[in-house]
């Protein structure tokens, strides 16, 4: 029998990717279970999404800790208590530091709303539109110490809707939800 992989989802915002992953798990499309949601934003909508699914949430802000190391050590304790094996970043808007990278080497993945290596960092959709590119997309990649620089797992192109940020964003989000599900299936379903 196949086993389900214990994961934590890290998010700072709305959590639509969290929701898509949670639903894909409920539908048994991904052989994983979300043991914990970690957020650095006490008002993030992802908290309500997680609570409505009965998934525990760790709200933890770096400013309450002396350093990034101490902050990540606090997160790590909870991850270890819950025996989490993989970290799935879904709109977590912070660089992962050496503590979590060391504890979860090659077990951290991220989704980014561009065709990396184009437009890393914040507001990738805004960057793509400002450059006037006609095609952008979505990348799922492993996380390393850089900003959106780890090895690429999966990519999908999305057409920019000229001068329409909202429609472009909607198209990208819809593709993200599909591509993240596919990428996590390829990692966890054996
Ligand atoms: C997603 O578009 C994700 O790719 C992006 O944040 C959004 C979160 O949306 N992440 C990054 O830009 C990471 N550099 P969500 O909260 O609705 O899942």
PDB file of N, CA and C in Angstrom, residues 93-173:
ATOM      1  N   UNK A  93       6.484  34.452   1.563  1.00  0.00           N
ATOM      2  CA  UNK A  93       7.275  35.518   0.954  1.00  0.00           C
ATOM      3  C   UNK A  93       8.544  35.828   1.757  1.00  0.00           C
ATOM      4  N   UNK A  94       9.256  34.771   2.150  1.00  0.00           N
ATOM      5  CA  UNK A  94      10.541  34.944   2.847  1.00  0.00           C
ATOM      6  C   UNK A  94      11.541  33.949   2.307  1.00  0.00           C
ATOM      7  N   UNK A  95      12.805  34.353   2.374  1.00  0.00           N
ATOM      8  CA  UNK A  95      13.859  33.406   1.995  1.00  0.00           C
ATOM      9  C   UNK A  95      14.013  32.381   3.108  1.00  0.00           C
ATOM     10  N   UNK A  96      14.132  31.118   2.732  1.00  0.00           N
ATOM     11  CA  UNK A  96      14.387  30.068   3.719  1.00  0.00           C
ATOM     12  C   UNK A  96      15.872  30.139   4.102  1.00  0.00           C
ATOM     13  N   UNK A  97      16.133  30.069   5.401  1.00  0.00           N
ATOM     14  CA  UNK A  97      17.513  30.203   5.885  1.00  0.00           C
ATOM     15  C   UNK A  97      18.194  28.862   6.096  1.00  0.00           C
ATOM     16  N   UNK A  98      19.418  28.942   6.604  1.00  0.00           N
ATOM     17  CA  UNK A  98      20.271  27.749   6.681  1.00  0.00           C
ATOM     18  C   UNK A  98      19.720  26.693   7.647  1.00  0.00           C
ATOM     19  N   UNK A  99      18.973  27.112   8.658  1.00  0.00           N
ATOM     20  CA  UNK A  99      18.466  26.137   9.630  1.00  0.00           C
ATOM     21  C   UNK A  99      17.481  25.173   8.962  1.00  0.00           C
ATOM     22  N   UNK A 100      16.499  25.726   8.267  1.00  0.00           N
ATOM     23  CA  UNK A 100      15.509  24.849   7.609  1.00  0.00           C
ATOM     24  C   UNK A 100      16.105  24.160   6.390  1.00  0.00           C
ATOM     25  N   UNK A 101      16.991  24.867   5.668  1.00  0.00           N
ATOM     26  CA  UNK A 101      17.633  24.225   4.501  1.00  0.00           C
ATOM     27  C   UNK A 101      18.464  23.026   4.936  1.00  0.00           C
ATOM     28  N   UNK A 102      19.132  23.168   6.075  1.00  0.00           N
ATOM     29  CA  UNK A 102      19.961  22.072   6.583  1.00  0.00           C
ATOM     30  C   UNK A 102      19.118  20.891   7.033  1.00  0.00           C
ATOM     31  N   UNK A 103      18.003  21.191   7.697  1.00  0.00           N
ATOM     32  CA  UNK A 103      17.153  20.115   8.237  1.00  0.00           C
ATOM     33  C   UNK A 103      16.339  19.430   7.136  1.00  0.00           C
ATOM     34  N   UNK A 104      16.052  20.164   6.063  1.00  0.00           N
ATOM     35  CA  UNK A 104      15.185  19.616   4.999  1.00  0.00           C
ATOM     36  C   UNK A 104      15.879  19.663   3.627  1.00  0.00           C
ATOM     37  N   UNK A 105      17.138  19.266   3.587  1.00  0.00           N
ATOM     38  CA  UNK A 105      17.903  19.310   2.334  1.00  0.00           C
ATOM     39  C   UNK A 105      17.167  18.539   1.236  1.00  0.00           C
ATOM     40  N   UNK A 106      16.965  19.180   0.096  1.00  0.00           N
ATOM     41  CA  UNK A 106      16.264  18.568  -1.051  1.00  0.00           C
ATOM     42  C   UNK A 106      14.833  18.145  -0.740  1.00  0.00           C
ATOM     43  N   UNK A 107      14.277  18.683   0.322  1.00  0.00           N
ATOM     44  CA  UNK A 107      12.894  18.362   0.695  1.00  0.00           C
ATOM     45  C   UNK A 107      12.060  19.639   0.858  1.00  0.00           C
ATOM     46  N   UNK A 108      12.452  20.688   0.159  1.00  0.00           N
ATOM     47  CA  UNK A 108      11.674  21.941   0.187  1.00  0.00           C
ATOM     48  C   UNK A 108      11.392  22.336  -1.258  1.00  0.00           C
ATOM     49  N   UNK A 109      10.108  22.578  -1.563  1.00  0.00           N
ATOM     50  CA  UNK A 109       9.734  23.004  -2.911  1.00  0.00           C
ATOM     51  C   UNK A 109       8.931  24.300  -2.838  1.00  0.00           C
ATOM     52  N   UNK A 110       8.954  25.022  -3.960  1.00  0.00           N
ATOM     53  CA  UNK A 110       8.281  26.322  -4.023  1.00  0.00           C
ATOM     54  C   UNK A 110       7.583  26.452  -5.366  1.00  0.00           C
ATOM     55  N   UNK A 111       6.545  27.288  -5.384  1.00  0.00           N
ATOM     56  CA  UNK A 111       5.933  27.661  -6.666  1.00  0.00           C
ATOM     57  C   UNK A 111       6.144  29.156  -6.873  1.00  0.00           C
ATOM     58  N   UNK A 112       6.435  29.509  -8.119  1.00  0.00           N
ATOM     59  CA  UNK A 112       6.721  30.909  -8.431  1.00  0.00           C
ATOM     60  C   UNK A 112       5.976  31.292  -9.708  1.00  0.00           C
ATOM     61  N   UNK A 113       5.357  32.500  -9.724  1.00  0.00           N
ATOM     62  CA  UNK A 113       4.515  32.863 -10.876  1.00  0.00           C
ATOM     63  C   UNK A 113       5.283  33.498 -12.034  1.00  0.00           C
ATOM     64  N   UNK A 114       6.293  32.787 -12.531  1.00  0.00           N
ATOM     65  CA  UNK A 114       6.975  33.186 -13.776  1.00  0.00           C
ATOM     66  C   UNK A 114       7.695  31.961 -14.314  1.00  0.00           C
ATOM     67  N   UNK A 115       8.220  32.097 -15.524  1.00  0.00           N
ATOM     68  CA  UNK A 115       9.098  31.056 -16.071  1.00  0.00           C
ATOM     69  C   UNK A 115      10.511  31.389 -15.614  1.00  0.00           C
ATOM     70  N   UNK A 116      10.907  30.838 -14.472  1.00  0.00           N
ATOM     71  CA  UNK A 116      12.260  31.107 -13.973  1.00  0.00           C
ATOM     72  C   UNK A 116      13.283  30.601 -14.990  1.00  0.00           C
ATOM     73  N   UNK A 117      14.444  31.225 -15.174  1.00  0.00           N
ATOM     74  CA  UNK A 117      14.998  32.256 -14.292  1.00  0.00           C
ATOM     75  C   UNK A 117      14.513  33.679 -14.573  1.00  0.00           C
ATOM     76  N   UNK A 118      13.508  33.866 -15.437  1.00  0.00           N
ATOM     77  CA  UNK A 118      12.953  35.212 -15.595  1.00  0.00           C
ATOM     78  C   UNK A 118      12.142  35.607 -14.363  1.00  0.00           C
ATOM     79  N   UNK A 119      12.268  36.851 -13.991  1.00  0.00           N
ATOM     80  CA  UNK A 119      11.414  37.490 -12.984  1.00  0.00           C
ATOM     81  C   UNK A 119      11.370  36.780 -11.629  1.00  0.00           C
ATOM     82  N   UNK A 120      12.522  36.565 -11.016  1.00  0.00           N
ATOM     83  CA  UNK A 120      12.515  36.030  -9.646  1.00  0.00           C
ATOM     84  C   UNK A 120      12.075  37.111  -8.657  1.00  0.00           C
ATOM     85  N   UNK A 121      11.851  36.721  -7.412  1.00  0.00           N
ATOM     86  CA  UNK A 121      11.569  37.704  -6.352  1.00  0.00           C
ATOM     87  C   UNK A 121      10.118  38.122  -6.325  1.00  0.00           C
ATOM     88  N   UNK A 122       9.931  39.333  -5.773  1.00  0.00           N
ATOM     89  CA  UNK A 122       8.558  39.795  -5.537  1.00  0.00           C
ATOM     90  C   UNK A 122       7.876  40.243  -6.825  1.00  0.00           C
ATOM     91  N   UNK A 123       6.571  40.159  -6.819  1.00  0.00           N
ATOM     92  CA  UNK A 123       5.696  40.659  -7.891  1.00  0.00           C
ATOM     93  C   UNK A 123       6.167  40.239  -9.283  1.00  0.00           C
ATOM     94  N   UNK A 124       6.338  38.937  -9.455  1.00  0.00           N
ATOM     95  CA  UNK A 124       6.804  38.411 -10.746  1.00  0.00           C
ATOM     96  C   UNK A 124       5.818  38.741 -11.865  1.00  0.00           C
ATOM     97  N   UNK A 125       4.533  38.779 -11.548  1.00  0.00           N
ATOM     98  CA  UNK A 125       3.535  39.067 -12.589  1.00  0.00           C
ATOM     99  C   UNK A 125       3.661  40.536 -13.020  1.00  0.00           C
ATOM    100  N   UNK A 126       3.805  41.425 -12.054  1.00  0.00           N
ATOM    101  CA  UNK A 126       4.023  42.843 -12.360  1.00  0.00           C
ATOM    102  C   UNK A 126       5.298  43.044 -13.164  1.00  0.00           C
ATOM    103  N   UNK A 127       6.356  42.332 -12.789  1.00  0.00           N
ATOM    104  CA  UNK A 127       7.627  42.445 -13.527  1.00  0.00           C
ATOM    105  C   UNK A 127       7.431  42.016 -14.985  1.00  0.00           C
ATOM    106  N   UNK A 128       6.723  40.907 -15.189  1.00  0.00           N
ATOM    107  CA  UNK A 128       6.521  40.393 -16.553  1.00  0.00           C
ATOM    108  C   UNK A 128       5.717  41.403 -17.372  1.00  0.00           C
ATOM    109  N   UNK A 129       4.687  41.982 -16.752  1.00  0.00           N
ATOM    110  CA  UNK A 129       3.849  42.930 -17.500  1.00  0.00           C
ATOM    111  C   UNK A 129       4.625  44.208 -17.804  1.00  0.00           C
ATOM    112  N   UNK A 130       5.430  44.640 -16.839  1.00  0.00           N
ATOM    113  CA  UNK A 130       6.230  45.851 -17.062  1.00  0.00           C
ATOM    114  C   UNK A 130       7.217  45.652 -18.211  1.00  0.00           C
ATOM    115  N   UNK A 131       7.714  44.432 -18.363  1.00  0.00           N
ATOM    116  CA  UNK A 131       8.631  44.151 -19.474  1.00  0.00           C
ATOM    117  C   UNK A 131       7.895  43.943 -20.796  1.00  0.00           C
ATOM    118  N   UNK A 132       6.601  43.837 -20.752  1.00  0.00           N
ATOM    119  CA  UNK A 132       5.830  43.654 -21.983  1.00  0.00           C
ATOM    120  C   UNK A 132       5.983  42.278 -22.606  1.00  0.00           C
ATOM    121  N   UNK A 133       6.362  41.265 -21.782  1.00  0.00           N
ATOM    122  CA  UNK A 133       6.460  39.919 -22.375  1.00  0.00           C
ATOM    123  C   UNK A 133       5.057  39.426 -22.724  1.00  0.00           C
ATOM    124  N   UNK A 134       4.972  38.603 -23.729  1.00  0.00           N
ATOM    125  CA  UNK A 134       3.667  38.090 -24.155  1.00  0.00           C
ATOM    126  C   UNK A 134       3.353  36.758 -23.501  1.00  0.00           C
ATOM    127  N   UNK A 135       4.408  36.053 -23.118  1.00  0.00           N
ATOM    128  CA  UNK A 135       4.245  34.746 -22.461  1.00  0.00           C
ATOM    129  C   UNK A 135       4.988  34.795 -21.140  1.00  0.00           C
ATOM    130  N   UNK A 136       4.303  34.400 -20.093  1.00  0.00           N
ATOM    131  CA  UNK A 136       4.996  34.189 -18.812  1.00  0.00           C
ATOM    132  C   UNK A 136       4.622  32.778 -18.365  1.00  0.00           C
ATOM    133  N   UNK A 137       4.508  32.533 -17.071  1.00  0.00           N
ATOM    134  CA  UNK A 137       4.145  31.172 -16.694  1.00  0.00           C
ATOM    135  C   UNK A 137       4.338  30.889 -15.231  1.00  0.00           C
ATOM    136  N   UNK A 138       4.563  29.622 -14.944  1.00  0.00           N
ATOM    137  CA  UNK A 138       4.592  29.114 -13.577  1.00  0.00           C
ATOM    138  C   UNK A 138       5.760  28.128 -13.474  1.00  0.00           C
ATOM    139  N   UNK A 139       6.470  28.189 -12.365  1.00  0.00           N
ATOM    140  CA  UNK A 139       7.585  27.257 -12.130  1.00  0.00           C
ATOM    141  C   UNK A 139       7.452  26.627 -10.748  1.00  0.00           C
ATOM    142  N   UNK A 140       7.601  25.312 -10.673  1.00  0.00           N
ATOM    143  CA  UNK A 140       7.769  24.634  -9.384  1.00  0.00           C
ATOM    144  C   UNK A 140       9.234  24.207  -9.323  1.00  0.00           C
ATOM    145  N   UNK A 141       9.887  24.539  -8.214  1.00  0.00           N
ATOM    146  CA  UNK A 141      11.331  24.247  -8.129  1.00  0.00           C
ATOM    147  C   UNK A 141      11.726  23.884  -6.694  1.00  0.00           C
ATOM    148  N   UNK A 142      12.874  23.211  -6.602  1.00  0.00           N
ATOM    149  CA  UNK A 142      13.456  22.977  -5.276  1.00  0.00           C
ATOM    150  C   UNK A 142      13.969  24.299  -4.726  1.00  0.00           C
ATOM    151  N   UNK A 143      14.004  24.382  -3.405  1.00  0.00           N
ATOM    152  CA  UNK A 143      14.465  25.617  -2.770  1.00  0.00           C
ATOM    153  C   UNK A 143      15.911  25.439  -2.324  1.00  0.00           C
ATOM    154  N   UNK A 144      16.738  26.426  -2.708  1.00  0.00           N
ATOM    155  CA  UNK A 144      18.102  26.486  -2.181  1.00  0.00           C
ATOM    156  C   UNK A 144      18.270  27.842  -1.502  1.00  0.00           C
ATOM    157  N   UNK A 145      19.530  28.232  -1.236  1.00  0.00           N
ATOM    158  CA  UNK A 145      19.719  29.469  -0.451  1.00  0.00           C
ATOM    159  C   UNK A 145      19.428  30.729  -1.270  1.00  0.00           C
ATOM    160  N   UNK A 146      19.294  30.603  -2.584  1.00  0.00           N
ATOM    161  CA  UNK A 146      19.073  31.786  -3.419  1.00  0.00           C
ATOM    162  C   UNK A 146      17.600  32.178  -3.498  1.00  0.00           C
ATOM    163  N   UNK A 147      17.373  33.283  -4.225  1.00  0.00           N
ATOM    164  CA  UNK A 147      15.999  33.763  -4.430  1.00  0.00           C
ATOM    165  C   UNK A 147      15.444  33.110  -5.702  1.00  0.00           C
ATOM    166  N   UNK A 148      14.634  32.067  -5.517  1.00  0.00           N
ATOM    167  CA  UNK A 148      13.993  31.380  -6.656  1.00  0.00           C
ATOM    168  C   UNK A 148      15.015  30.790  -7.635  1.00  0.00           C
ATOM    169  N   UNK A 149      16.083  30.213  -7.092  1.00  0.00           N
ATOM    170  CA  UNK A 149      17.183  29.733  -7.946  1.00  0.00           C
ATOM    171  C   UNK A 149      17.336  28.208  -7.987  1.00  0.00           C
ATOM    172  N   UNK A 150      16.589  27.466  -7.188  1.00  0.00           N
ATOM    173  CA  UNK A 150      16.817  26.012  -7.096  1.00  0.00           C
ATOM    174  C   UNK A 150      16.418  25.259  -8.360  1.00  0.00           C
ATOM    175  N   UNK A 151      16.808  23.996  -8.421  1.00  0.00           N
ATOM    176  CA  UNK A 151      16.558  23.167  -9.606  1.00  0.00           C
ATOM    177  C   UNK A 151      15.067  23.123  -9.944  1.00  0.00           C
ATOM    178  N   UNK A 152      14.790  23.247 -11.233  1.00  0.00           N
ATOM    179  CA  UNK A 152      13.399  23.315 -11.705  1.00  0.00           C
ATOM    180  C   UNK A 152      12.800  21.911 -11.798  1.00  0.00           C
ATOM    181  N   UNK A 153      11.581  21.770 -11.275  1.00  0.00           N
ATOM    182  CA  UNK A 153      10.865  20.487 -11.304  1.00  0.00           C
ATOM    183  C   UNK A 153       9.847  20.473 -12.446  1.00  0.00           C
ATOM    184  N   UNK A 154       9.116  21.560 -12.611  1.00  0.00           N
ATOM    185  CA  UNK A 154       8.045  21.599 -13.619  1.00  0.00           C
ATOM    186  C   UNK A 154       7.759  23.060 -13.993  1.00  0.00           C
ATOM    187  N   UNK A 155       7.439  23.282 -15.266  1.00  0.00           N
ATOM    188  CA  UNK A 155       7.058  24.634 -15.706  1.00  0.00           C
ATOM    189  C   UNK A 155       5.888  24.552 -16.668  1.00  0.00           C
ATOM    190  N   UNK A 156       5.115  25.640 -16.715  1.00  0.00           N
ATOM    191  CA  UNK A 156       4.032  25.722 -17.711  1.00  0.00           C
ATOM    192  C   UNK A 156       3.916  27.182 -18.159  1.00  0.00           C
ATOM    193  N   UNK A 157       3.759  27.392 -19.453  1.00  0.00           N
ATOM    194  CA  UNK A 157       3.627  28.746 -19.991  1.00  0.00           C
ATOM    195  C   UNK A 157       2.187  29.243 -19.854  1.00  0.00           C
ATOM    196  N   UNK A 158       2.045  30.552 -19.670  1.00  0.00           N
ATOM    197  CA  UNK A 158       0.729  31.200 -19.610  1.00  0.00           C
ATOM    198  C   UNK A 158       0.822  32.477 -20.437  1.00  0.00           C
ATOM    199  N   UNK A 159      -0.188  32.728 -21.284  1.00  0.00           N
ATOM    200  CA  UNK A 159      -0.172  33.965 -22.073  1.00  0.00           C
ATOM    201  C   UNK A 159      -0.561  35.164 -21.212  1.00  0.00           C
ATOM    202  N   UNK A 160       0.170  36.253 -21.396  1.00  0.00           N
ATOM    203  CA  UNK A 160      -0.189  37.501 -20.721  1.00  0.00           C
ATOM    204  C   UNK A 160      -1.415  38.088 -21.425  1.00  0.00           C
ATOM    205  N   UNK A 161      -2.402  38.536 -20.636  1.00  0.00           N
ATOM    206  CA  UNK A 161      -3.551  39.242 -21.229  1.00  0.00           C
ATOM    207  C   UNK A 161      -3.165  40.722 -21.237  1.00  0.00           C
ATOM    208  N   UNK A 162      -2.968  41.283 -22.448  1.00  0.00           N
ATOM    209  CA  UNK A 162      -2.381  42.620 -22.571  1.00  0.00           C
ATOM    210  C   UNK A 162      -3.098  43.638 -21.699  1.00  0.00           C
ATOM    211  N   UNK A 163      -2.326  44.381 -20.938  1.00  0.00           N
ATOM    212  CA  UNK A 163      -2.837  45.474 -20.094  1.00  0.00           C
ATOM    213  C   UNK A 163      -3.907  45.041 -19.100  1.00  0.00           C
ATOM    214  N   UNK A 164      -3.989  43.781 -18.818  1.00  0.00           N
ATOM    215  CA  UNK A 164      -5.013  43.341 -17.865  1.00  0.00           C
ATOM    216  C   UNK A 164      -4.383  42.453 -16.799  1.00  0.00           C
ATOM    217  N   UNK A 165      -3.954  43.114 -15.777  1.00  0.00           N
ATOM    218  CA  UNK A 165      -3.248  42.431 -14.689  1.00  0.00           C
ATOM    219  C   UNK A 165      -4.156  41.386 -14.042  1.00  0.00           C
ATOM    220  N   UNK A 166      -5.417  41.785 -13.821  1.00  0.00           N
ATOM    221  CA  UNK A 166      -6.316  40.892 -13.094  1.00  0.00           C
ATOM    222  C   UNK A 166      -6.539  39.572 -13.840  1.00  0.00           C
ATOM    223  N   UNK A 167      -6.792  39.710 -15.150  1.00  0.00           N
ATOM    224  CA  UNK A 167      -7.021  38.480 -15.933  1.00  0.00           C
ATOM    225  C   UNK A 167      -5.765  37.644 -16.047  1.00  0.00           C
ATOM    226  N   UNK A 168      -4.616  38.321 -16.189  1.00  0.00           N
ATOM    227  CA  UNK A 168      -3.348  37.580 -16.279  1.00  0.00           C
ATOM    228  C   UNK A 168      -3.117  36.824 -14.970  1.00  0.00           C
ATOM    229  N   UNK A 169      -3.378  37.524 -13.864  1.00  0.00           N
ATOM    230  CA  UNK A 169      -3.180  36.914 -12.549  1.00  0.00           C
ATOM    231  C   UNK A 169      -4.099  35.699 -12.361  1.00  0.00           C
ATOM    232  N   UNK A 170      -5.337  35.863 -12.787  1.00  0.00           N
ATOM    233  CA  UNK A 170      -6.298  34.742 -12.671  1.00  0.00           C
ATOM    234  C   UNK A 170      -5.832  33.529 -13.468  1.00  0.00           C
ATOM    235  N   UNK A 171      -5.343  33.809 -14.692  1.00  0.00           N
ATOM    236  CA  UNK A 171      -4.883  32.712 -15.548  1.00  0.00           C
ATOM    237  C   UNK A 171      -3.691  32.016 -14.897  1.00  0.00           C
ATOM    238  N   UNK A 172      -2.789  32.803 -14.322  1.00  0.00           N
ATOM    239  CA  UNK A 172      -1.598  32.216 -13.691  1.00  0.00           C
ATOM    240  C   UNK A 172      -2.001  31.389 -12.475  1.00  0.00           C
ATOM    241  N   UNK A 173      -2.894  31.925 -11.659  1.00  0.00           N
ATOM    242  CA  UNK A 173      -3.301  31.171 -10.459  1.00  0.00           C
ATOM    243  C   UNK A 173      -3.945  29.839 -10.840  1.00  0.00           C
TER     244      UNK A 173
END
